[in-house]
mmCIF file of C-alpha atoms and ligand atoms in Angstrom:
data_model
loop_
_atom_site.group_PDB
_atom_site.id
_atom_site.type_symbol
_atom_site.label_atom_id
_atom_site.label_comp_id
_atom_site.label_asym_id
_atom_site.label_seq_id
_atom_site.Cartn_x
_atom_site.Cartn_y
_atom_site.Cartn_z
ATOM 1 C CA MET A 23 0.000 0.000 0.000
ATOM 2 C CA ASN A 24 1.422 3.405 -0.852
ATOM 3 C CA THR A 25 1.266 6.442 1.434
ATOM 4 C CA SER A 26 -1.918 7.920 0.027
ATOM 5 C CA SER A 27 -3.722 4.571 0.332
ATOM 6 C CA LYS A 28 -2.482 4.325 3.927
ATOM 7 C CA ARG A 29 -3.957 7.742 4.569
ATOM 8 C CA LEU A 30 -7.254 6.564 3.107
ATOM 9 C CA VAL A 31 -7.337 3.451 5.256
ATOM 10 C CA ASN A 32 -6.838 5.611 8.324
ATOM 11 C CA SER A 33 -9.785 7.857 7.432
ATOM 12 C CA GLU A 34 -13.517 7.452 7.668
ATOM 13 C CA LEU A 35 -14.617 6.142 4.302
ATOM 14 C CA LEU A 36 -17.662 6.237 2.094
ATOM 15 C CA VAL A 37 -17.112 3.728 -0.700
ATOM 16 C CA ILE A 38 -19.666 3.999 -3.479
ATOM 17 C CA ASN A 39 -20.013 0.862 -5.571
ATOM 18 C CA LEU A 40 -21.476 1.765 -8.955
ATOM 19 C CA LYS A 41 -22.059 -1.931 -9.761
ATOM 20 C CA THR A 42 -23.413 -2.166 -13.327
ATOM 21 C CA TYR A 43 -26.315 0.193 -12.737
ATOM 22 C CA LYS A 44 -27.205 2.239 -15.780
ATOM 23 C CA GLU A 45 -27.005 5.280 -13.497
ATOM 24 C CA GLY A 46 -23.415 4.299 -12.667
ATOM 25 C CA THR A 47 -22.108 3.365 -16.099
ATOM 26 C CA GLY A 48 -20.034 5.412 -18.549
ATOM 27 C CA ILE A 49 -21.000 9.068 -18.641
ATOM 28 C CA ASN A 50 -23.296 8.564 -15.640
ATOM 29 C CA ALA A 51 -20.367 7.155 -13.659
ATOM 30 C CA LEU A 52 -18.452 10.296 -14.535
ATOM 31 C CA LYS A 53 -21.305 12.507 -13.327
ATOM 32 C CA ILE A 54 -21.269 10.755 -9.951
ATOM 33 C CA ALA A 55 -17.479 10.965 -9.715
ATOM 34 C CA LYS A 56 -17.598 14.693 -10.461
ATOM 35 C CA MET A 57 -20.223 15.196 -7.752
ATOM 36 C CA CYS A 58 -17.990 13.293 -5.343
ATOM 37 C CA GLU A 59 -15.100 15.539 -6.306
ATOM 38 C CA GLN A 60 -17.150 18.608 -5.386
ATOM 39 C CA ILE A 61 -18.376 17.097 -2.134
ATOM 40 C CA GLN A 62 -14.849 15.955 -1.207
ATOM 41 C CA LYS A 63 -13.718 19.592 -1.029
ATOM 42 C CA ASN A 64 -15.922 20.143 2.018
ATOM 43 C CA THR A 65 -15.499 16.970 4.033
ATOM 44 C CA LYS A 66 -12.797 14.966 5.758
ATOM 45 C CA ILE A 67 -14.686 11.732 5.079
ATOM 46 C CA LYS A 68 -12.883 10.137 2.162
ATOM 47 C CA LEU A 69 -14.937 9.193 -0.863
ATOM 48 C CA ILE A 70 -13.919 6.253 -3.034
ATOM 49 C CA ILE A 71 -15.708 4.883 -6.100
ATOM 50 C CA ALA A 72 -15.739 1.224 -7.164
ATOM 51 C CA ALA A 73 -16.198 1.335 -10.917
ATOM 52 C CA GLN A 74 -16.535 -1.073 -13.795
ATOM 53 C CA PRO A 75 -13.176 -1.813 -15.460
ATOM 54 C CA THR A 76 -14.246 -0.094 -18.672
ATOM 55 C CA ASP A 77 -14.961 3.147 -16.796
ATOM 56 C CA ILE A 78 -11.836 3.354 -14.633
ATOM 57 C CA LEU A 79 -9.700 5.298 -17.107
ATOM 58 C CA LEU A 80 -12.473 7.805 -17.800
ATOM 59 C CA LEU A 81 -12.961 8.487 -14.100
ATOM 60 C CA THR A 82 -9.275 8.681 -13.209
ATOM 61 C CA THR A 83 -8.450 11.025 -16.070
ATOM 62 C CA LYS A 84 -11.388 13.369 -15.506
ATOM 63 C CA THR A 85 -11.560 13.461 -11.689
ATOM 64 C CA LYS A 86 -9.334 13.195 -8.649
ATOM 65 C CA ILE A 87 -11.600 10.800 -6.743
ATOM 66 C CA PRO A 88 -9.793 7.537 -5.870
ATOM 67 C CA ILE A 89 -11.157 4.732 -8.000
ATOM 68 C CA ILE A 90 -11.034 1.049 -7.199
ATOM 69 C CA ALA A 91 -11.981 -1.870 -9.439
ATOM 70 C CA GLN A 92 -14.995 -4.001 -8.554
ATOM 71 C CA HIS A 93 -12.968 -7.143 -9.219
ATOM 72 C CA ILE A 94 -9.608 -8.274 -10.580
ATOM 73 C CA ASP A 95 -8.357 -11.719 -11.533
ATOM 74 C CA PRO A 96 -5.065 -12.937 -10.046
ATOM 75 C CA ILE A 97 -3.462 -13.508 -13.440
ATOM 76 C CA ASN A 98 -0.436 -12.359 -15.397
ATOM 77 C CA TYR A 99 -0.172 -11.008 -18.917
ATOM 78 C CA GLY A 100 -0.969 -13.790 -21.386
ATOM 79 C CA SER A 101 -3.805 -15.973 -22.566
ATOM 80 C CA ASN A 102 -6.662 -15.069 -20.259
ATOM 81 C CA THR A 103 -9.496 -13.948 -22.514
ATOM 82 C CA GLY A 104 -12.220 -12.107 -20.647
ATOM 83 C CA SER A 105 -10.280 -11.787 -17.387
ATOM 84 C CA ILE A 106 -9.436 -8.534 -15.641
ATOM 85 C CA LEU A 107 -5.684 -8.085 -15.584
ATOM 86 C CA PRO A 108 -4.421 -6.288 -12.443
ATOM 87 C CA GLU A 109 -1.846 -4.371 -14.491
ATOM 88 C CA SER A 110 -4.646 -3.011 -16.691
ATOM 89 C CA VAL A 111 -6.591 -1.530 -13.805
ATOM 90 C CA ILE A 112 -3.355 -0.116 -12.382
ATOM 91 C CA GLU A 113 -2.484 1.434 -15.713
ATOM 92 C CA ALA A 114 -5.977 2.883 -15.899
ATOM 93 C CA GLY A 115 -5.309 4.581 -12.565
ATOM 94 C CA ALA A 116 -7.206 2.407 -10.067
ATOM 95 C CA ILE A 117 -5.702 2.393 -6.592
ATOM 96 C CA GLY A 118 -7.301 -0.830 -5.418
ATOM 97 C CA THR A 119 -10.033 -3.370 -5.830
ATOM 98 C CA LEU A 120 -12.973 -5.028 -4.186
ATOM 99 C CA ILE A 121 -12.425 -8.754 -3.718
ATOM 100 C CA ASN A 122 -15.168 -11.360 -3.349
ATOM 101 C CA HIS A 123 -18.133 -9.026 -3.554
ATOM 102 C CA SER A 124 -21.401 -10.822 -2.848
ATOM 103 C CA GLU A 125 -22.250 -10.569 -6.535
ATOM 104 C CA LYS A 126 -18.818 -11.904 -7.567
ATOM 105 C CA ARG A 127 -18.048 -14.644 -5.047
ATOM 106 C CA LEU A 128 -14.661 -16.308 -5.340
ATOM 107 C CA ASN A 129 -13.183 -19.500 -4.007
ATOM 108 C CA SER A 130 -10.786 -19.480 -1.133
ATOM 109 C CA SER A 131 -7.534 -19.840 -3.066
ATOM 110 C CA ILE A 132 -8.480 -17.072 -5.476
ATOM 111 C CA ILE A 133 -9.324 -14.771 -2.584
ATOM 112 C CA ILE A 134 -5.989 -15.453 -0.899
ATOM 113 C CA ASN A 135 -4.035 -15.073 -4.160
ATOM 114 C CA THR A 136 -5.792 -11.801 -4.933
ATOM 115 C CA ILE A 137 -5.047 -10.355 -1.488
ATOM 116 C CA GLN A 138 -1.389 -11.317 -1.901
ATOM 117 C CA LEU A 139 -1.250 -9.951 -5.407
ATOM 118 C CA CYS A 140 -2.664 -6.639 -4.188
ATOM 119 C CA LYS A 141 0.164 -6.425 -1.676
ATOM 120 C CA GLN A 142 2.767 -7.062 -4.377
ATOM 121 C CA LYS A 143 1.241 -4.495 -6.712
ATOM 122 C CA ASN A 144 0.500 -1.846 -4.084
ATOM 123 C CA LEU A 145 -3.228 -2.091 -4.639
ATOM 124 C CA LEU A 146 -5.642 -1.418 -1.817
ATOM 125 C CA SER A 147 -7.500 -4.661 -1.077
ATOM 126 C CA VAL A 148 -11.109 -4.363 0.084
ATOM 127 C CA LEU A 149 -12.235 -7.856 0.945
ATOM 128 C CA CYS A 150 -16.003 -8.355 1.064
ATOM 129 C CA VAL A 151 -17.388 -10.994 3.400
ATOM 130 C CA LYS A 152 -20.894 -12.219 4.087
ATOM 131 C CA ASP A 153 -20.518 -13.094 7.752
ATOM 132 C CA GLU A 154 -18.266 -13.097 10.768
ATOM 133 C CA LYS A 155 -16.961 -16.572 10.016
ATOM 134 C CA GLU A 156 -15.706 -15.499 6.623
ATOM 135 C CA ALA A 157 -14.161 -12.349 8.103
ATOM 136 C CA LYS A 158 -12.259 -14.511 10.578
ATOM 137 C CA LYS A 159 -11.087 -16.926 7.907
ATOM 138 C CA TYR A 160 -9.480 -14.213 5.766
ATOM 139 C CA ALA A 161 -8.383 -11.673 8.388
ATOM 140 C CA GLU A 162 -5.153 -13.628 8.822
ATOM 141 C CA TYR A 163 -4.222 -12.753 5.217
ATOM 142 C CA HIS A 164 -4.414 -9.062 6.132
ATOM 143 C CA PRO A 165 -6.505 -7.409 3.464
ATOM 144 C CA ASP A 166 -6.309 -3.617 3.878
ATOM 145 C CA LEU A 167 -10.024 -3.321 4.594
ATOM 146 C CA ILE A 168 -12.796 -5.803 5.261
ATOM 147 C CA ALA A 169 -16.367 -4.984 4.242
ATOM 148 C CA ILE A 170 -19.182 -6.950 5.803
ATOM 149 C CA GLU A 171 -22.430 -7.178 3.850
ATOM 150 C CA PRO A 172 -25.233 -9.632 4.642
ATOM 151 C CA PRO A 173 -26.294 -10.773 1.134
ATOM 152 C CA GLU A 174 -30.005 -10.804 1.976
ATOM 153 C CA LEU A 175 -29.960 -7.070 2.790
ATOM 154 C CA ILE A 176 -28.115 -5.956 -0.340
ATOM 155 C CA GLY A 177 -30.221 -3.723 -2.570
ATOM 156 C CA GLY A 178 -32.989 -3.497 0.035
ATOM 157 C CA LYS A 179 -34.304 -0.704 2.214
ATOM 158 C CA ILE A 180 -33.277 -2.045 5.615
ATOM 159 C CA SER A 181 -29.677 -1.449 6.524
ATOM 160 C CA ILE A 182 -27.177 -3.785 8.142
ATOM 161 C CA SER A 183 -26.914 -1.398 11.088
ATOM 162 C CA THR A 184 -30.663 -1.607 11.718
ATOM 163 C CA ALA A 185 -31.220 -5.296 10.980
ATOM 164 C CA GLU A 186 -27.960 -6.810 12.228
ATOM 165 C CA PRO A 187 -26.057 -4.424 14.501
ATOM 166 C CA GLU A 188 -24.577 -7.344 16.425
ATOM 167 C CA LEU A 189 -22.990 -8.612 13.207
ATOM 168 C CA ILE A 190 -20.978 -5.392 13.056
ATOM 169 C CA THR A 191 -19.849 -5.626 16.677
ATOM 170 C CA LYS A 192 -19.001 -9.326 16.454
ATOM 171 C CA THR A 193 -17.065 -8.853 13.219
ATOM 172 C CA LEU A 194 -15.162 -5.916 14.670
ATOM 173 C CA ARG A 195 -13.839 -8.204 17.386
ATOM 174 C CA THR A 196 -12.864 -10.774 14.770
ATOM 175 C CA VAL A 197 -10.954 -8.506 12.395
ATOM 176 C CA GLY A 198 -8.768 -6.903 15.056
ATOM 177 C CA LYS A 199 -6.843 -3.973 13.635
ATOM 178 C CA ILE A 200 -8.162 -4.282 10.082
ATOM 179 C CA PRO A 201 -10.562 -1.387 9.496
ATOM 180 C CA LEU A 202 -14.118 -2.592 8.959
ATOM 181 C CA LEU A 203 -16.583 -1.235 6.430
ATOM 182 C CA CYS A 204 -20.164 -2.329 6.442
ATOM 183 C CA GLY A 205 -22.840 -2.205 3.833
ATOM 184 C CA ALA A 206 -26.170 -3.450 2.498
ATOM 185 C CA GLY A 207 -29.372 -1.457 2.552
ATOM 186 C CA VAL A 208 -27.707 1.792 3.673
ATOM 187 C CA HIS A 209 -29.881 4.764 2.719
ATOM 188 C CA THR A 210 -29.927 7.262 5.535
ATOM 189 C CA ARG A 211 -27.700 9.357 7.711
ATOM 190 C CA GLU A 212 -28.993 7.324 10.671
ATOM 191 C CA ASP A 213 -27.931 4.058 9.017
ATOM 192 C CA VAL A 214 -24.411 5.424 8.681
ATOM 193 C CA HIS A 215 -24.391 6.929 12.126
ATOM 194 C CA HIS A 216 -25.492 3.729 13.775
ATOM 195 C CA ALA A 217 -22.763 1.733 12.009
ATOM 196 C CA TYR A 218 -20.144 4.370 12.819
ATOM 197 C CA LYS A 219 -21.174 4.456 16.457
ATOM 198 C CA LEU A 220 -20.776 0.685 16.620
ATOM 199 C CA GLY A 221 -17.194 1.055 15.384
ATOM 200 C CA ALA A 222 -17.318 0.676 11.605
ATOM 201 C CA LYS A 223 -14.652 2.749 9.883
ATOM 202 C CA GLY A 224 -16.777 3.300 6.834
ATOM 203 C CA ILE A 225 -19.649 2.350 4.621
ATOM 204 C CA LEU A 226 -19.873 0.458 1.354
ATOM 205 C CA VAL A 227 -22.995 1.629 -0.430
ATOM 206 C CA ALA A 228 -24.536 1.170 -3.866
ATOM 207 C CA SER A 229 -28.254 1.543 -4.644
ATOM 208 C CA GLY A 230 -28.940 4.112 -1.916
ATOM 209 C CA VAL A 231 -26.609 6.503 -3.743
ATOM 210 C CA VAL A 232 -26.489 5.383 -7.359
ATOM 211 C CA LYS A 233 -30.256 5.091 -7.717
ATOM 212 C CA ALA A 234 -31.115 8.116 -5.581
ATOM 213 C CA LYS A 235 -33.251 10.866 -7.149
ATOM 214 C CA ASN A 236 -30.723 13.405 -5.969
ATOM 215 C CA VAL A 237 -27.346 11.674 -5.799
ATOM 216 C CA LYS A 238 -25.438 14.672 -4.464
ATOM 217 C CA LYS A 239 -27.894 15.263 -1.660
ATOM 218 C CA GLU A 240 -27.868 11.575 -0.748
ATOM 219 C CA ILE A 241 -24.057 11.456 -0.513
ATOM 220 C CA GLU A 242 -24.050 14.641 1.556
ATOM 221 C CA GLN A 243 -26.567 13.290 4.029
ATOM 222 C CA LEU A 244 -24.741 9.952 4.357
ATOM 223 C CA ILE A 245 -21.565 11.881 5.168
ATOM 224 C CA LEU A 246 -23.383 13.652 7.988
ATOM 225 C CA GLY A 247 -23.854 10.261 9.604
ATOM 226 C CA PHE A 248 -20.140 10.233 10.473
ATOM 227 C CA LYS A 249 -20.541 13.235 12.744
ATOM 228 C CA LYS A 250 -19.885 12.610 16.402
ATOM 229 C CA LEU A 251 -23.024 12.202 18.475
ATOM 230 C CA SER A 252 -24.276 15.498 19.790
ATOM 231 C CA LYS A 253 -25.680 15.311 23.305
HETATM 232 O O1 G3P B 23 -21.188 -3.081 -2.580
HETATM 233 C C1 G3P B 23 -22.232 -2.459 -1.948
HETATM 234 C C2 G3P B 23 -23.421 -3.287 -1.867
HETATM 235 O O2 G3P B 23 -23.362 -4.598 -2.189
HETATM 236 C C3 G3P B 23 -24.521 -2.821 -1.032
HETATM 237 O O3 G3P B 23 -25.528 -2.581 -1.946
HETATM 238 O O4 G3P B 23 -27.468 -1.452 -2.801
HETATM 239 O O5 G3P B 23 -27.518 -2.465 -0.536
HETATM 240 O O6 G3P B 23 -26.168 -0.414 -0.929
HETATM 241 P P1 G3P B 23 -26.735 -1.679 -1.520
#
């Protein structure tokens, strides 16, 4: 991990996963990244976007928002048709990658290889897990961040912090010093605040932002959730 990634890992984070939503693809991805760039000027919470591989270069050349890939394959240059080459996302300007997102589940050896490859290539590794058991299994490989997302809450209206607060607290104990993100169903400032209060370092969010009527306003209100509790 390079110095600026280290700085990111030590900050409160709002990671916006654009998935393959129409509202988060191509020119629409750029619109969201530009909004993030504006918002970033007025907040200490660090914004990161997880983009499709085909959009990374566009976003990194037109904005200063850190971009991570949604997935990479632990492969080298060569005969790997259809795979995502780590060097390609690096060359396009990505600073890291999600690994094992709920919608792109990987087997154990691929997860471990990808975490190790990220270390070799100085890519920020954001390992997604579905439960505490999985967090425990991979914490020993030291991904830079772990993101817990209960699959059944993804894309819904009820957030992890409302439905499964104990999952956040239990996983925090399991991951030790690795900063924990949490996600699934996050839509409101309260959802963020609750997770933050429980000890999450950041939020991984998709539909709540990407499909919001007013994306800028939604990001701004989620950021407010990181504010310390006022008495
Ligand atoms: O990667 C973020 C994600 O899976 C959560 O999705 O739509 O519930 O915020 P969403």
